[in-house]
Coordinates of C-alpha atoms and ligand atoms in Angstrom, one line a residue:
M1 CA 132.5 87.0 99.0
P2 CA 132.8 83.4 97.3
G3 CA 135.5 81.5 98.9
R4 CA 134.5 83.1 102.6
S5 CA 136.4 81.0 104.7
D6 CA 135.3 82.3 108.2
G7 CA 132.1 79.3 108.5
V8 CA 130.0 82.8 108.7
P9 CA 126.9 82.2 107.0
C10 CA 126.6 84.3 103.8
D11 CA 125.5 83.8 100.4
I12 CA 128.4 83.6 98.1
Y13 CA 126.0 83.7 94.9
I14 CA 124.7 87.1 95.9
P15 CA 126.8 89.6 94.8
H16 CA 127.5 92.3 97.8
Q17 CA 128.2 95.7 96.9
K18 CA 128.9 96.1 100.4
S19 CA 131.1 93.6 101.4
K20 CA 133.9 95.3 103.0
T21 CA 130.8 96.4 106.1
L22 CA 129.7 92.6 105.5
E23 CA 133.7 91.2 106.2
S24 CA 133.1 91.8 110.1
T25 CA 131.9 88.3 111.6
A26 CA 129.7 90.5 113.7
A27 CA 127.9 92.4 111.1
T28 CA 126.8 89.3 108.9
E29 CA 125.5 87.4 112.0
K30 CA 123.6 90.0 112.7
T31 CA 122.3 91.0 109.8
P32 CA 120.6 87.3 109.4
S33 CA 118.3 87.7 112.5
T34 CA 117.3 91.0 112.0
R35 CA 116.4 89.9 108.1
R36 CA 114.4 87.3 109.9
K37 CA 112.5 89.4 112.2
S38 CA 111.7 91.4 109.5
I39 CA 110.2 89.0 107.3
L40 CA 108.7 87.5 110.4
K41 CA 106.7 90.4 110.3
S42 CA 106.3 91.2 107.0
A43 CA 102.5 90.9 106.3
T44 CA 103.2 88.3 102.7
S45 CA 104.7 85.3 105.0
R46 CA 101.9 85.8 107.4
L47 CA 99.5 85.4 104.4
A48 CA 101.6 82.2 102.8
E49 CA 102.0 80.8 106.1
G50 CA 99.2 81.4 108.3
T51 CA 101.0 81.3 111.9
P52 CA 104.4 82.6 110.9
R53 CA 106.6 81.5 113.3
R54 CA 105.9 78.0 113.2
S55 CA 105.2 77.5 109.6
I56 CA 108.3 79.4 108.7
H57 CA 110.3 75.9 108.8
L58 CA 107.8 74.0 107.1
S59 CA 107.9 76.5 104.3
N60 CA 111.4 76.0 103.9
I61 CA 111.4 72.3 103.8
V62 CA 108.6 72.4 101.3
E63 CA 110.8 75.0 99.0
Q64 CA 114.0 73.6 99.9
R65 CA 112.7 70.1 98.3
V66 CA 111.5 71.3 95.2
F67 CA 114.9 73.0 94.7
Q68 CA 116.9 69.7 95.7
D69 CA 114.6 68.0 93.8
D70 CA 114.8 69.5 90.2
E71 CA 117.0 73.3 91.0
I72 CA 113.8 74.7 89.4
I73 CA 111.4 76.8 91.0
S74 CA 107.5 75.8 90.8
T75 CA 105.6 79.4 91.1
P76 CA 106.8 81.9 92.9
K77 CA 106.2 81.4 96.5
R78 CA 104.8 84.2 98.9
G79 CA 106.5 85.8 101.9
R80 CA 109.4 83.9 101.6
S81 CA 111.3 83.4 104.9
K82 CA 115.1 84.7 104.5
K83 CA 116.2 81.1 104.1
T84 CA 114.0 80.5 101.4
V85 CA 115.5 83.4 99.4
Q86 CA 118.4 81.7 99.8
D87 CA 117.4 78.8 98.3
D88 CA 116.6 80.1 95.7
D89 CA 120.3 81.4 94.9
E90 CA 121.3 78.1 95.8
D91 CA 120.0 77.3 92.5
Y92 CA 123.3 78.6 90.9
S93 CA 125.1 76.0 92.9
P94 CA 126.1 73.6 90.0
K95 CA 126.5 70.3 92.7
K96 CA 123.0 68.6 93.4
S97 CA 124.2 67.3 96.4
V98 CA 122.0 66.9 99.6
Q99 CA 121.5 70.6 101.1
K100 CA 120.9 70.3 104.9
T101 CA 122.0 74.1 104.9
P102 CA 122.1 76.4 101.7
T103 CA 125.3 77.7 103.2
R104 CA 127.1 74.1 104.0
T105 CA 126.8 73.6 100.5
R106 CA 127.9 76.5 99.4
R107 CA 131.0 76.6 101.2
S108 CA 131.7 73.0 100.4
S109 CA 131.6 73.9 96.7
T110 CA 133.5 77.2 97.0
T111 CA 136.3 75.2 99.0
T112 CA 136.5 72.5 96.6
K113 CA 136.3 74.9 93.9
T114 CA 138.4 77.7 93.0
A115 CA 136.4 78.9 90.1
T116 CA 133.4 79.8 92.4
T117 CA 131.4 81.0 89.1
P118 CA 127.9 79.4 89.2
S119 CA 128.1 79.5 85.4
K120 CA 130.7 76.2 86.1
G121 CA 127.8 73.9 86.0
I122 CA 125.8 75.5 83.8
T123 CA 125.7 73.3 80.2
T124 CA 124.0 75.7 78.1
A125 CA 126.9 77.1 75.9
T126 CA 125.1 80.6 76.3
A127 CA 126.7 80.8 79.9
T128 CA 129.5 82.9 80.6
P129 CA 131.9 82.9 83.3
M130 CA 131.4 85.6 85.7
T131 CA 130.7 85.5 89.1
P132 CA 127.8 87.2 90.0
S133 CA 129.8 89.6 91.9
Q134 CA 131.3 90.7 89.0
K135 CA 128.0 90.2 86.6
M136 CA 126.5 92.8 89.6
K137 CA 129.0 95.5 89.1
K138 CA 128.4 95.6 85.2
I139 CA 124.9 96.0 86.0
R140 CA 125.3 98.3 88.1
A141 CA 128.0 100.6 86.2
G142 CA 124.9 99.9 83.4
E143 CA 127.4 97.9 81.3
L144 CA 125.3 95.1 81.7
S145 CA 121.7 94.5 81.8
P146 CA 120.3 91.9 84.1
S147 CA 119.6 89.2 82.7
M148 CA 117.8 85.3 82.9
Q149 CA 120.1 83.7 81.0
Q150 CA 123.1 83.3 83.0
R151 CA 120.8 81.6 85.4
T152 CA 120.2 79.1 83.5
D153 CA 120.4 75.9 86.0
L154 CA 119.6 72.6 84.5
P155 CA 119.6 69.5 87.4
A156 CA 122.5 67.4 87.8
K157 CA 121.6 64.0 86.1
D158 CA 120.2 61.5 88.5
S159 CA 121.4 57.9 87.2
S160 CA 118.4 56.0 88.5
K161 CA 116.3 58.1 86.1
S162 CA 116.2 57.5 82.7
E163 CA 117.2 60.2 80.1
L164 CA 112.8 60.1 79.3
Q165 CA 111.9 60.2 82.4
L166 CA 114.5 62.8 82.9
A167 CA 113.1 64.9 79.8
R168 CA 109.6 64.5 81.1
E169 CA 110.6 66.3 84.3
Q170 CA 112.0 69.2 82.6
L171 CA 109.5 69.5 80.5
H172 CA 106.6 69.8 82.7
V173 CA 105.0 73.4 82.9
S174 CA 104.9 73.4 86.5
V175 CA 108.7 73.5 86.3
V176 CA 109.9 77.3 85.7
P177 CA 112.7 77.2 84.8
K178 CA 115.8 80.0 86.2
S179 CA 115.7 81.6 83.0
L180 CA 113.4 82.2 80.5
P181 CA 115.1 82.0 76.9
C182 CA 113.6 84.6 74.5
R183 CA 111.9 87.1 77.2
E184 CA 115.1 88.5 77.7
R185 CA 114.1 92.1 76.4
E186 CA 110.7 91.6 78.4
F187 CA 113.0 90.9 81.5
E188 CA 114.5 94.0 81.2
N189 CA 112.2 96.0 80.1
I190 CA 109.9 94.8 84.0
Y191 CA 113.3 95.3 86.0
A192 CA 114.4 98.0 84.7
F193 CA 110.4 99.7 85.5
L194 CA 110.2 98.3 89.0
E195 CA 113.8 99.0 89.9
G196 CA 113.1 102.8 89.3
K197 CA 110.2 103.4 91.1
I198 CA 111.8 101.3 94.1
Q199 CA 114.8 103.2 94.1
D200 CA 112.8 106.7 93.2
Q201 CA 110.2 105.4 95.8
C202 CA 107.4 106.5 93.6
G203 CA 104.5 104.9 92.7
G204 CA 103.6 103.5 88.8
C205 CA 101.6 101.0 86.8
M206 CA 103.0 98.9 84.3
Y207 CA 100.4 96.9 81.8
V208 CA 101.6 93.3 80.4
S209 CA 99.7 91.8 78.2
G210 CA 100.0 88.5 76.2
V211 CA 98.2 85.6 74.7
P212 CA 98.4 82.6 77.5
G213 CA 101.4 80.5 77.5
T214 CA 103.8 83.5 76.5
G215 CA 105.8 83.4 80.0
K216 CA 104.6 86.3 81.3
T217 CA 103.7 85.2 84.8
A218 CA 107.1 83.8 84.4
T219 CA 108.8 86.6 83.8
V220 CA 107.6 89.0 86.4
T221 CA 107.8 86.8 89.0
G222 CA 111.7 86.2 87.7
V223 CA 112.4 89.8 88.0
I224 CA 110.2 90.0 91.3
R225 CA 112.5 87.6 92.9
T226 CA 115.9 89.4 91.4
L227 CA 114.3 92.5 92.8
Q228 CA 113.7 91.2 96.5
R229 CA 117.1 89.2 96.3
L230 CA 118.8 92.9 95.7
A231 CA 116.9 94.4 98.5
K232 CA 117.4 91.8 100.8
Q233 CA 121.2 92.4 100.3
N234 CA 120.8 95.9 100.7
E235 CA 121.4 96.7 97.1
L236 CA 117.8 98.2 96.7
P237 CA 115.4 99.8 99.2
A238 CA 113.7 97.4 100.9
F239 CA 109.9 96.8 98.9
E240 CA 107.0 95.2 100.1
Y241 CA 105.5 92.5 97.8
L242 CA 102.1 91.2 96.9
E243 CA 99.9 89.4 94.5
I244 CA 96.5 88.5 93.8
N245 CA 95.1 86.5 91.0
G246 CA 92.0 87.2 89.4
M247 CA 91.5 83.7 88.3
R248 CA 91.8 82.9 92.4
L249 CA 89.3 85.3 93.9
T250 CA 85.8 83.9 93.8
E251 CA 84.7 88.3 93.2
P252 CA 86.7 91.1 92.0
R253 CA 85.9 93.0 95.5
Q254 CA 87.9 89.7 97.2
A255 CA 91.0 91.6 95.5
Y256 CA 90.7 94.7 98.4
V257 CA 90.4 91.3 101.1
Q258 CA 93.6 90.0 100.0
I259 CA 95.4 92.8 99.4
Y260 CA 94.7 94.0 102.7
K261 CA 95.2 90.8 104.3
Q262 CA 98.6 90.4 102.1
L263 CA 99.6 94.3 103.9
T264 CA 98.1 93.5 107.6
G265 CA 97.4 89.3 108.1
K266 CA 94.0 90.7 108.8
T267 CA 91.2 89.4 107.2
V268 CA 87.9 91.9 106.6
S269 CA 84.9 92.2 105.1
W270 CA 85.2 93.7 101.4
E271 CA 84.0 97.1 102.2
Q272 CA 86.3 97.2 105.2
A273 CA 89.3 96.4 103.2
H274 CA 88.1 98.7 101.0
A275 CA 88.3 101.9 102.9
L276 CA 91.3 100.9 104.9
L277 CA 93.3 100.6 101.8
E278 CA 92.0 103.8 100.3
K279 CA 93.2 105.5 103.5
R280 CA 96.2 103.6 103.5
F281 CA 96.9 104.5 100.0
T282 CA 96.1 108.4 100.1
T283 CA 97.8 109.2 103.2
P284 CA 100.8 110.2 103.3
A285 CA 103.5 108.1 105.1
P286 CA 107.2 109.4 104.9
R287 CA 108.5 105.7 106.3
R288 CA 106.9 103.8 104.3
V289 CA 108.7 101.3 102.3
T290 CA 107.2 101.0 98.1
T291 CA 104.5 97.9 97.8
V292 CA 104.7 96.5 94.8
L293 CA 101.6 94.6 93.5
L294 CA 101.2 91.8 91.1
V295 CA 97.6 91.3 89.5
D296 CA 98.1 88.4 87.7
E297 CA 95.0 87.3 85.1
L298 CA 93.3 91.0 85.3
D299 CA 90.8 89.9 82.6
I300 CA 89.1 87.8 84.6
L301 CA 89.1 91.2 87.2
C302 CA 87.2 92.5 84.8
N303 CA 84.1 90.6 84.7
R304 CA 81.6 93.3 86.1
R305 CA 82.6 95.5 88.9
Q306 CA 85.3 97.7 86.8
D307 CA 85.4 99.6 89.9
V308 CA 87.5 97.5 91.3
V309 CA 90.3 97.4 88.7
Y310 CA 90.3 101.3 88.3
N311 CA 91.0 101.3 91.6
L312 CA 94.1 98.8 91.2
L313 CA 95.4 101.5 88.2
D314 CA 94.4 104.4 90.6
W315 CA 95.9 104.0 93.9
P316 CA 99.4 103.6 92.1
T317 CA 98.8 108.0 90.6
K318 CA 98.5 108.6 94.3
S319 CA 101.6 109.9 95.2
A320 CA 101.3 108.8 99.1
A321 CA 100.6 105.5 97.9
K322 CA 103.7 104.7 96.8
L323 CA 102.6 101.6 95.1
V324 CA 103.9 100.0 91.9
V325 CA 100.8 98.0 90.6
V326 CA 102.1 95.3 87.7
T327 CA 98.9 93.9 85.8
I328 CA 99.5 90.8 83.5
A329 CA 96.5 90.2 81.3
N330 CA 95.9 88.5 77.7
T331 CA 94.2 91.7 75.6
M332 CA 96.0 94.3 74.8
D333 CA 93.2 97.2 74.8
L334 CA 91.5 95.9 78.3
P335 CA 91.9 99.0 80.0
E336 CA 90.7 101.4 76.8
R337 CA 87.9 99.0 76.8
L338 CA 86.9 99.3 80.4
L339 CA 87.7 102.8 81.5
M340 CA 87.3 105.5 79.3
G341 CA 90.2 107.1 77.3
K342 CA 90.8 110.1 79.2
V343 CA 91.3 107.9 82.2
T344 CA 93.8 105.5 81.2
S345 CA 95.6 108.5 79.7
R346 CA 95.9 109.7 83.2
L347 CA 97.0 106.4 84.4
G348 CA 99.8 106.7 82.4
L349 CA 100.4 102.8 82.1
T350 CA 104.0 101.6 80.8
R351 CA 102.6 99.2 78.4
L352 CA 104.5 96.1 77.4
T353 CA 103.4 93.2 75.1
F354 CA 104.5 89.9 74.4
Q355 CA 104.4 88.5 71.4
P356 CA 103.3 84.9 70.7
Y357 CA 106.1 82.6 70.5
S358 CA 107.9 81.9 66.9
H359 CA 108.4 78.6 66.2
K360 CA 112.6 79.3 66.5
Q361 CA 111.8 80.6 70.3
L362 CA 109.5 77.4 70.8
Q363 CA 112.5 75.1 69.4
E364 CA 114.9 77.4 71.8
I365 CA 112.7 76.8 74.9
V366 CA 112.5 73.5 74.4
T367 CA 116.0 72.5 73.7
A368 CA 117.0 74.9 76.8
R369 CA 115.1 72.7 78.8
L370 CA 116.1 69.4 77.6
G371 CA 119.6 70.7 78.5
G372 CA 121.6 68.8 76.2
S373 CA 119.1 65.6 76.7
E374 CA 119.6 62.8 74.3
A375 CA 116.0 62.0 74.8
F376 CA 114.6 64.1 71.8
K377 CA 115.8 64.1 68.2
G378 CA 116.8 67.6 67.4
E379 CA 114.0 67.3 64.0
A380 CA 111.0 66.0 66.6
V381 CA 111.7 69.0 69.1
Q382 CA 111.1 71.1 65.6
L383 CA 108.2 69.6 64.3
V384 CA 106.6 71.0 68.0
A385 CA 107.5 74.0 67.6
R386 CA 106.5 74.3 64.1
K387 CA 103.3 73.0 64.7
V388 CA 102.5 74.6 67.7
A389 CA 103.9 78.3 66.7
A390 CA 101.3 77.4 63.6
V391 CA 98.6 77.3 65.8
S392 CA 99.2 79.3 69.1
G393 CA 102.6 80.2 70.0
D394 CA 101.9 79.0 73.3
A395 CA 105.2 77.6 75.2
R396 CA 102.7 75.6 77.9
R397 CA 100.7 73.4 74.5
A398 CA 104.7 72.8 73.3
L399 CA 105.5 71.7 76.3
D400 CA 103.0 69.3 76.8
I401 CA 102.8 67.8 73.4
C402 CA 106.9 66.9 74.1
R403 CA 106.3 65.4 77.2
R404 CA 103.2 63.5 75.8
A405 CA 105.8 62.3 73.2
T406 CA 107.8 61.4 75.9
E407 CA 105.7 58.9 77.2
I408 CA 104.8 57.9 73.8
A409 CA 108.9 56.8 73.5
D410 CA 109.0 55.4 76.6
T411 CA 105.9 53.2 76.0
A412 CA 107.9 52.4 72.5
A413 CA 110.6 51.4 75.0
V414 CA 112.6 53.4 72.9
K415 CA 114.9 55.8 74.5
C416 CA 114.9 58.3 72.4
V417 CA 111.9 60.5 71.1
T418 CA 111.4 60.7 67.1
M419 CA 108.9 62.7 64.6
L420 CA 107.0 59.3 64.7
H421 CA 106.3 59.7 68.5
V422 CA 105.6 63.5 68.3
Q423 CA 103.0 63.2 65.0
Q424 CA 101.4 60.6 67.6
A425 CA 101.3 62.8 70.1
L426 CA 99.7 65.1 67.8
A427 CA 97.5 63.2 66.7
E428 CA 96.3 62.3 69.6
M429 CA 95.6 65.2 71.1
I430 CA 92.8 65.8 68.4
A431 CA 91.1 62.5 69.2
S432 CA 91.1 64.2 72.9
A433 CA 87.0 64.2 73.6
K434 CA 86.3 68.0 73.2
V435 CA 88.5 68.2 70.1
Q436 CA 86.6 65.4 68.6
A437 CA 83.3 67.0 69.5
I438 CA 84.3 70.4 67.8
R439 CA 85.7 68.1 65.1
N440 CA 81.9 66.5 64.4
C441 CA 80.3 70.0 64.1
S442 CA 79.0 71.3 61.5
R443 CA 80.7 73.7 59.8
M444 CA 78.6 76.6 60.8
E445 CA 78.7 75.7 64.4
Q446 CA 82.1 75.6 64.5
I447 CA 82.1 79.2 63.2
F448 CA 79.9 79.9 66.1
L449 CA 82.7 78.5 68.4
Q450 CA 85.3 80.4 66.5
A451 CA 83.5 83.4 67.3
V452 CA 83.0 83.1 70.9
A453 CA 86.4 82.6 71.4
A454 CA 86.9 86.0 69.2
E455 CA 84.6 87.4 71.3
V456 CA 86.5 86.4 74.6
T457 CA 89.3 87.6 73.1
R458 CA 88.0 91.1 71.9
T459 CA 86.7 91.6 75.1
G460 CA 89.2 90.1 77.2
V461 CA 85.9 88.8 79.5
E462 CA 85.1 85.0 79.8
E463 CA 81.3 85.9 79.5
T464 CA 80.3 86.6 76.1
T465 CA 76.5 88.0 75.1
F466 CA 75.0 86.7 71.6
M467 CA 74.9 89.8 70.1
G468 CA 78.6 90.4 70.5
V469 CA 79.1 86.9 69.1
Y470 CA 76.8 87.4 66.7
Q471 CA 79.0 90.3 65.2
Q472 CA 81.8 87.7 65.1
V473 CA 80.0 85.3 63.4
E474 CA 79.1 88.2 61.0
T475 CA 82.8 88.8 60.5
I476 CA 83.9 85.6 60.2
A477 CA 81.6 83.8 58.1
A478 CA 82.1 87.1 55.8
F479 CA 86.2 86.0 55.5
M480 CA 85.4 82.6 54.8
G481 CA 83.3 83.7 52.2
V482 CA 80.3 81.8 53.5
T483 CA 76.8 83.2 53.8
F484 CA 76.2 84.3 57.3
P485 CA 72.8 82.7 59.0
P486 CA 70.1 85.0 60.4
P487 CA 69.6 85.6 64.2
G488 CA 67.3 83.0 64.3
R489 CA 69.2 80.3 63.0
A490 CA 72.2 81.4 65.1
L491 CA 70.2 81.3 67.9
R492 CA 69.7 77.5 67.1
L493 CA 72.9 77.0 66.8
C494 CA 74.0 78.4 70.3
S495 CA 71.2 76.2 71.9
K496 CA 72.8 73.0 70.1
L497 CA 76.4 73.8 70.7
G498 CA 75.0 74.5 74.2
A499 CA 73.3 71.4 74.6
E500 CA 76.3 69.3 73.4
R501 CA 78.0 71.3 76.6
L502 CA 80.8 73.1 74.5
I503 CA 79.1 76.5 75.2
I504 CA 77.1 77.2 78.3
S505 CA 74.2 79.4 77.6
E506 CA 71.5 80.8 79.1
H507 CA 69.0 78.7 79.3
S508 CA 66.2 79.9 80.5
R509 CA 66.5 82.6 77.6
N510 CA 66.7 82.1 74.2
D511 CA 67.1 85.6 73.0
L512 CA 69.6 88.0 71.9
F513 CA 71.2 89.2 75.2
Q514 CA 71.5 85.8 76.5
K515 CA 75.2 85.4 78.0
I516 CA 77.6 82.8 76.6
L517 CA 80.4 81.3 78.2
L518 CA 83.1 79.2 76.1
N519 CA 83.2 75.3 77.8
V520 CA 86.1 74.3 75.7
S521 CA 89.6 76.2 75.4
A522 CA 90.3 78.5 72.6
D523 CA 93.4 76.3 72.0
D524 CA 90.7 73.2 72.0
I525 CA 88.9 75.3 68.9
H526 CA 92.1 76.1 67.6
Y527 CA 93.4 72.4 66.9
A528 CA 90.3 70.9 66.5
L529 CA 90.4 73.0 63.3
R530 CA 94.1 73.3 62.2
V531 CA 95.5 70.2 63.5
A532 CA 93.9 68.1 61.2
E533 CA 96.2 70.0 58.5
M534 CA 99.1 69.9 60.9
V535 CA 99.2 66.5 61.1
N536 CA 98.8 65.4 57.3
Ligands
LIG1 N1 110.6 81.7 77.5 C1 110.3 80.3 78.4 N2 111.3 79.7 78.4 C2 110.5 78.4 79.2 N3 110.0 78.5 79.4 C3 108.8 79.0 79.5 C4 108.8 80.3 78.2 N4 107.9 80.5 78.1 C5 106.7 80.1 78.9 N5 107.5 79.1 79.6 C6 106.6 78.1 80.2 O1 105.4 77.7 79.8 C7 104.8 78.2 81.4 C8 103.4 79.3 81.1 O2 104.1 80.1 81.4 P1 103.5 81.8 81.5 O3 104.6 82.6 82.2 O4 102.6 81.0 83.0 O5 102.2 82.3 80.6 P2 100.9 83.2 80.6 O6 101.2 84.3 81.6 O7 102.1 84.7 79.8 O8 100.4 82.4 80.5 C9 105.6 78.2 82.1 O9 105.4 77.6 83.6 C10 106.9 78.0 81.6 O10 106.8 76.4 82.1
LIG2 MG1 99.9 83.6 83.7

């Protein structure tokens, strides 16, 4: 496909299996319009865009800008129109020229270059020069498994910006790179699962877990984008994609409303949505395409109404549903604790756990983001990676510290971030108000806070009860070899921490059954208690 000279808008970077049929101009001209139609019809686009027809252009512009500015994708966009998906592929383009239409740039890049491999512009050493079509052939033949490695793409340097500025932009967490280093195995796992389900047109459920900042959301959405691209190219049966996020729902049952809205574009009450979804997923409809539903931040949905989570995990087991659900949560054993063991085994969840990043991995992630930039000394990156890996293995945190270090270097009017700047960024983090407050707590109060964090991790639910926390206090105190406080004293600790706003407790009751919420991030607690050691 690359190197078409007929001027037909086509996506050179997307490999075509049926390239012969597409050679005919008529055929190609027809495809875009049909595709556009189907996208206009798709519920997901409606959801993302409100009134579909008019706003499609708007959304294109917005997304195109994102890609032009940084050649990155921030968050996966729902309801992409055909054009925007093409823009996705645009990311392969090694050029950073202004792109009026994606195709135009592509054509120019193909005419000026004989080797049309996307990897031409890739600066990482890992990229192999292989055209996407070659690669796809290999993937199909099973010689190669789909990986994100070769999709690495870094923006061409903008001469008006300093190295430090560019580095800072690249390090922003909202900038999700095309390829996620160190998550190739996970990518392939999820890819194989979803592709299999879509090919076989059957339902299933995958449970992805791991602590925050381990790239779960980024990996899953990366897989889905790849699959959407393949479906668009008729390399894969069409499927419908919906996503909900526990964090963004005011109430668990809103999940039904959101799902129904994405499917049909209609907003109904949760009762109606529930009934209609139940009907949809239990009534056979032979011509219906597979629905892929991503439920991110499942933990938060589990707050009180477990029936919602139950339904979300149960619907895929109905053969009529043709529903594939991918759930993402922070805790590994959430389904077991939430639903009864027997139920979970019947649900037949496919599981995948994302381990926290090691310091080597964090180093690789940051280095890949910097893309050969001179703005960072190697040892500075290494220091951040080591410090963060020692505490949480959270890529987000590592990127934040690096970004802050670039700012400090900027203020100091130097061109390169050194160990010194990183040290300073780490020290500042301890100086943050919340972290300071935690550091100023008594040892027992700190243990209590740790206990709340541990209880949140254990249950996967943000709201804890005093009883649960108290058990954790006992464990932690025993582990540390300190005498654990009797419940009365622990209750006093609890109200003191509440007064300091480090936790939110129920004022009205000061008993064993009161509910407790952490008002600082678990990370802050880790850092408050450990960064002191890290800096010194
Ligand atoms: N392997 C990786 N390579 C590059 N960046 C990563 C990687 N893993 C995580 N990140 C960065 O960390 C951020 C958080 O990742 P995310 O997928 O949201 O984590 P999770 O969903 O596990 O909490 C992402 O926005 C991305 O910028
Ligand atoms: Mg996430």
